[in-house]
Coordinates of C-alpha atoms in Angstrom, one line a residue:
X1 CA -2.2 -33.6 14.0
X2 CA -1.7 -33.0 18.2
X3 CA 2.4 -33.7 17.4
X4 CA 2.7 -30.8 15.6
X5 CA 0.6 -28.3 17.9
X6 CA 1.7 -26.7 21.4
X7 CA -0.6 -25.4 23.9
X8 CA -3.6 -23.6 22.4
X9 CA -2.1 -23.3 19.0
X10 CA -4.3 -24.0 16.0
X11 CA -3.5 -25.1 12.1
X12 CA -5.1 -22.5 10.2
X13 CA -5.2 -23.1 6.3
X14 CA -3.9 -20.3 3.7
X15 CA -6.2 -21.1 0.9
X16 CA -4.9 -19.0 -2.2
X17 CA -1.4 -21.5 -1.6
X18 CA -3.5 -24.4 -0.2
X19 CA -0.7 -24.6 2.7
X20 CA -1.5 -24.7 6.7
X21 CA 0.3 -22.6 9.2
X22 CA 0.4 -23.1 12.8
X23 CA -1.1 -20.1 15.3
X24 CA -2.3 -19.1 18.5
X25 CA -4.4 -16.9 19.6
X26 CA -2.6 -16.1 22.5
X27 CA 0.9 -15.9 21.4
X28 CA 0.9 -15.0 17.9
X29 CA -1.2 -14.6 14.5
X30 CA -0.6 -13.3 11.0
X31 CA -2.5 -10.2 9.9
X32 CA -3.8 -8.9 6.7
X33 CA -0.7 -7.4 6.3
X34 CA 1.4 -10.1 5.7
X35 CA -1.0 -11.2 2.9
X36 CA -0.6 -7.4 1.4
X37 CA 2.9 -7.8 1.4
X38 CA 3.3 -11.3 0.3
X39 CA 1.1 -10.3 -2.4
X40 CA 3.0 -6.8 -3.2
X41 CA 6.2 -8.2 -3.5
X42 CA 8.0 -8.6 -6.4
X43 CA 9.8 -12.0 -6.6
X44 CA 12.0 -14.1 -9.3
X45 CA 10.2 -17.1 -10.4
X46 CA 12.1 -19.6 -10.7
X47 CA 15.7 -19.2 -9.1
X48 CA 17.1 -16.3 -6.4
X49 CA 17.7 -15.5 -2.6
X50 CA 15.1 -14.0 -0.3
X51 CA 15.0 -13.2 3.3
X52 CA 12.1 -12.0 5.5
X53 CA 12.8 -9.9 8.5
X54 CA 10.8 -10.0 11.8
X55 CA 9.1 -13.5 9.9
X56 CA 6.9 -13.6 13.5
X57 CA 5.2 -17.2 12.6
X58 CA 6.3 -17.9 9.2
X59 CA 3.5 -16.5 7.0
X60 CA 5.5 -14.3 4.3
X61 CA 7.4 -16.9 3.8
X62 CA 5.1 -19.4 3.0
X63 CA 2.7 -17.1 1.2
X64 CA 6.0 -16.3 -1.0
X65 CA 6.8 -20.0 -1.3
X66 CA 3.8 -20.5 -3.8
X67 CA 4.8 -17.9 -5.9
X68 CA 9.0 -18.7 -6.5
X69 CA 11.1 -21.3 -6.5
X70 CA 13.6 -19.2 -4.7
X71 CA 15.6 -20.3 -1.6
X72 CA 13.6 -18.2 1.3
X73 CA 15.2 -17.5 5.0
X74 CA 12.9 -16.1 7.5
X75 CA 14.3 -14.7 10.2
X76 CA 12.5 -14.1 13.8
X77 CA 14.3 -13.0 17.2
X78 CA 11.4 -14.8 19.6
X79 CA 12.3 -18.3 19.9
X80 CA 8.5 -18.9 20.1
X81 CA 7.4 -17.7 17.1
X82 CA 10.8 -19.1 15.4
X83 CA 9.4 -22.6 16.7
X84 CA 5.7 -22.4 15.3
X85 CA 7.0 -21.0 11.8
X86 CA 10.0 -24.0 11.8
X87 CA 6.7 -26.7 12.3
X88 CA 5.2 -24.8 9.7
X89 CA 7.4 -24.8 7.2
X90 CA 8.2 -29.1 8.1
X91 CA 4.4 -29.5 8.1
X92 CA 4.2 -28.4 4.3
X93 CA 6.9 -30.1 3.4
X94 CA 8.9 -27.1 2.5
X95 CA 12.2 -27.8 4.0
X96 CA 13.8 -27.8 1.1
X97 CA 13.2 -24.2 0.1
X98 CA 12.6 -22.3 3.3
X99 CA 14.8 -22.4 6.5
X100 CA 13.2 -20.1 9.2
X101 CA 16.3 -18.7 12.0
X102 CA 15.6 -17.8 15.2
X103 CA 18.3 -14.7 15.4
X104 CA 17.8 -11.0 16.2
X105 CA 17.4 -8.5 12.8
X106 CA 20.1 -6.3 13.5
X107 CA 23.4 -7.5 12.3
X108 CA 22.3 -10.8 10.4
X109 CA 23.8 -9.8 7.4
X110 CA 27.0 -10.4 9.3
X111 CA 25.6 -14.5 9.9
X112 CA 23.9 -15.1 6.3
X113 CA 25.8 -12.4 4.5
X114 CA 26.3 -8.9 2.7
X115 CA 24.7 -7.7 -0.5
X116 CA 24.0 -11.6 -1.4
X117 CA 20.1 -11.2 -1.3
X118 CA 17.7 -10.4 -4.0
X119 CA 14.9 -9.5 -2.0
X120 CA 14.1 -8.5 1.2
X121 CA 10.7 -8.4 2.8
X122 CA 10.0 -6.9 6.0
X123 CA 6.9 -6.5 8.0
X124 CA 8.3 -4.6 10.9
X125 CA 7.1 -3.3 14.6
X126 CA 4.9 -0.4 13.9
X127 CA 4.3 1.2 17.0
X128 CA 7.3 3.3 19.0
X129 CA 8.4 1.6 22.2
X130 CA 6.9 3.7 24.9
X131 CA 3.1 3.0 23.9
X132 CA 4.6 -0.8 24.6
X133 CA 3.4 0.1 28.3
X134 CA 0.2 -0.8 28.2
X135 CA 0.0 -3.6 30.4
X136 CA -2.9 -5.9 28.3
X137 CA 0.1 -6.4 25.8
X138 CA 1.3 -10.1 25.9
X139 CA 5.1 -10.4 25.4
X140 CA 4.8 -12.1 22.3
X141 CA 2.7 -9.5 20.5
X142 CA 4.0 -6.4 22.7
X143 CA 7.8 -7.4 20.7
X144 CA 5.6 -7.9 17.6
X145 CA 4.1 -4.6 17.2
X146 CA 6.4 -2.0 19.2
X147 CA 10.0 -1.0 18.7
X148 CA 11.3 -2.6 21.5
X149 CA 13.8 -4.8 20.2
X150 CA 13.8 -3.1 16.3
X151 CA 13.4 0.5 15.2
X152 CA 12.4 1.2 11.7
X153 CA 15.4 2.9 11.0
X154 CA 17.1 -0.7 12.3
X155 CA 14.9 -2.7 9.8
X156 CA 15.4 -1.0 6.9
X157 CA 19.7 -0.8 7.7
X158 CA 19.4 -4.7 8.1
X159 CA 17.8 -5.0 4.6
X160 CA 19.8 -2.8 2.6
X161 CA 22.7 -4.6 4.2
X162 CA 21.3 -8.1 3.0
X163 CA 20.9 -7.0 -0.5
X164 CA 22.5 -6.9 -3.5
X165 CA 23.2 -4.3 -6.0
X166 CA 20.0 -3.8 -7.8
X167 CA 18.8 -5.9 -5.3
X168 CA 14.8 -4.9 -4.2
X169 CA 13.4 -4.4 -0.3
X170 CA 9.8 -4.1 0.3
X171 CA 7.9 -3.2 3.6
X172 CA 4.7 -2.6 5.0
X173 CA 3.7 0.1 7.8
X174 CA 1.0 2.0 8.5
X175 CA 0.7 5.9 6.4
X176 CA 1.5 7.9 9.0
X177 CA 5.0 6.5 9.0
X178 CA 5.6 7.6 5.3
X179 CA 8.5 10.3 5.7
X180 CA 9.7 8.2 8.1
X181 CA 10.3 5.2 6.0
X182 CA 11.4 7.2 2.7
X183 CA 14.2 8.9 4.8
X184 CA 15.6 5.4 6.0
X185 CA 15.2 3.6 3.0
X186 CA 17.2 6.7 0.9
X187 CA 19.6 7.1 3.9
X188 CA 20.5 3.1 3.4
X189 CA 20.3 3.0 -0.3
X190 CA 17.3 1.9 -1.1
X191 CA 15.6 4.2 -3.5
X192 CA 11.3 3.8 -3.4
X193 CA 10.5 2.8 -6.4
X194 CA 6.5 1.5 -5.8
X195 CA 3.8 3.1 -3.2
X196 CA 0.6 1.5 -2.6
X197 CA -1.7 2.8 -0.4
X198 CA -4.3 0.5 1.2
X199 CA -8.0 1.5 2.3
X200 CA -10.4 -0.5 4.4
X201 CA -13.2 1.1 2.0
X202 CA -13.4 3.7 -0.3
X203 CA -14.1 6.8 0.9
X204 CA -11.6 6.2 4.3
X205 CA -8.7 7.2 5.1
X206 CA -5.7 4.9 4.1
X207 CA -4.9 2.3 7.1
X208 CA -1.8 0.7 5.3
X209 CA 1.5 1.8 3.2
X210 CA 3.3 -0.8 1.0
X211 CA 6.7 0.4 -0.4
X212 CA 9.4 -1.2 -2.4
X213 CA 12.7 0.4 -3.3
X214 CA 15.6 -0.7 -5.2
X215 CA 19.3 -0.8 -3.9
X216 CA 21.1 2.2 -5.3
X217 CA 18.2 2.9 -7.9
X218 CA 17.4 5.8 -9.7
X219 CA 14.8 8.5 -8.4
X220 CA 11.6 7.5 -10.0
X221 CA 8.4 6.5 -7.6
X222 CA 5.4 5.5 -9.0
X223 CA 2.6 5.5 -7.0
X224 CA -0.2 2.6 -8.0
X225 CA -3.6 2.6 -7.8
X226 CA -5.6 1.8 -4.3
X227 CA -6.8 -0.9 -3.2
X228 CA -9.7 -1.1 -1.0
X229 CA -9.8 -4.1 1.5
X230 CA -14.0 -4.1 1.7
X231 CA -16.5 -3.3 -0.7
X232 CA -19.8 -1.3 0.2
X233 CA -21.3 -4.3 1.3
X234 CA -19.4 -4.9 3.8
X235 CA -17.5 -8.3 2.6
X236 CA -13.8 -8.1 1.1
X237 CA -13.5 -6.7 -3.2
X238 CA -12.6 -9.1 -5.0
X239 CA -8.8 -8.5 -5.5
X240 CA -8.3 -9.2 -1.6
X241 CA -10.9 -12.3 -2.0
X242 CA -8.2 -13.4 -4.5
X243 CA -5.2 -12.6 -2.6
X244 CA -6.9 -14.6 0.5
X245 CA -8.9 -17.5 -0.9
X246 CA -7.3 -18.1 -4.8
X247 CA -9.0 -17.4 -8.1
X248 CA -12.4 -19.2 -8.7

């Protein structure tokens, strides 16, 4: 096991896939997030072309991996993170169906190419660039979660550019960043299609936005029903015990 871990990193398991991923607690870790997304996303069974943008340690992509047989890139500008999700994806044996890059967002449709993509999946930096001062931000996480390398308006550009026609991009972001997302994703082509709004218990406010458009679509948004991410006892409902640890 100690050949495939650097430093502090850990293998963590993803139980709903039964696959491992490496982390560390100091460099990087996947979030609920990714698991909303993963989960959200819609995805061609059993042939296709998907990329994830700002991958961070490889956790879309693997999530995604148990639920297509489609050819998956993940693509992550920190050469750090790039490295864990690469090990990752080698532990699990998935070599054959996910190649992770280490490249930077904007512009890859110019290295993997235009409108050749199905899907798109992109959990980006939420947080502008200037509340990136703080100094108890590590590197790894401060490029993570700020716009310091990748704007929204960046991330959704890239995506439109990677798909095709018809072609569907999904993100997730935080509520407050709604307008802000519908104007990129309409002023690149993608037309929202799906809203979810996530809740850390009913009766809160929403803490998370997931949005899917379609390339050139037609206006019609639907919004779908909430989901809460803990129950009134304080443990998770069961639809994100399911997402996280499988069916029973």
């Amino acid at each position: 096991m100690e050949q495939w871990l650097k430093d502090d990193e850990r293998l963590d398991y993803l139980l709903a896939e039964d696959l491992r991923i490496i982390q560390s607690p100091s460099v990087f870790s996947f979030s609920l997030d990714a698991v909303l997304l993963s989960r959200f996303t819609y995805v061609p069974i059993k042939k296709g072309k998907i990329v994830d943008i700002c991958s961070g340690n490889g956790a879309i992509p693997l999530f995604l991996s148990a639920r297509t047989n489609a050819e998956i890139i993940g693509v992550e500008l920190q050469e750090r993170l790039a490295d864990m999700a690469t090990r990752s994806v080698q532990f699990n044996n998935l070599n054959d169906q996910i190649t992770i890059m280490e490249a930077d967002v904007k512009g890859i449709a110019k290295e993997i190419g235009s409108e050749k993509f199905d899907v798109v999946t992109c959990n980006p930096p939420y947080f502008p660039a200037h509340e990136a001062s703080e100094k108890n931000l590590k590197e790894h996480l401060a490029i993570a979660r700020h716009e310091i390398y990748l704007t929204l308006d960046e991330a959704v550009q890239s995506a439109s550019e990677l798909l095709k026609q018809g072609g569907k991009a999904s993100f997730v972001h935080r509520p407050g960043r709604l307008l802000d997302i519908v104007t990129a994703m309409r002023a690149n082509r993608l037309e929202p299609k799906r809203i979810r709004f996530v809740y850390p218990k009913e009766g809160k406010e929403a803490n998370t936005l997931l949005i899917e458009g379609i390339k050139d679509g037609k206006p019609d948004l639907r919004i779908l029903p909430p989901l809460y991410v803990y129950g009134d006892d304080g443990k998770y409902t069961q639809e994100v015990k399911e997402m996280l640890y499988g069916k029973e």
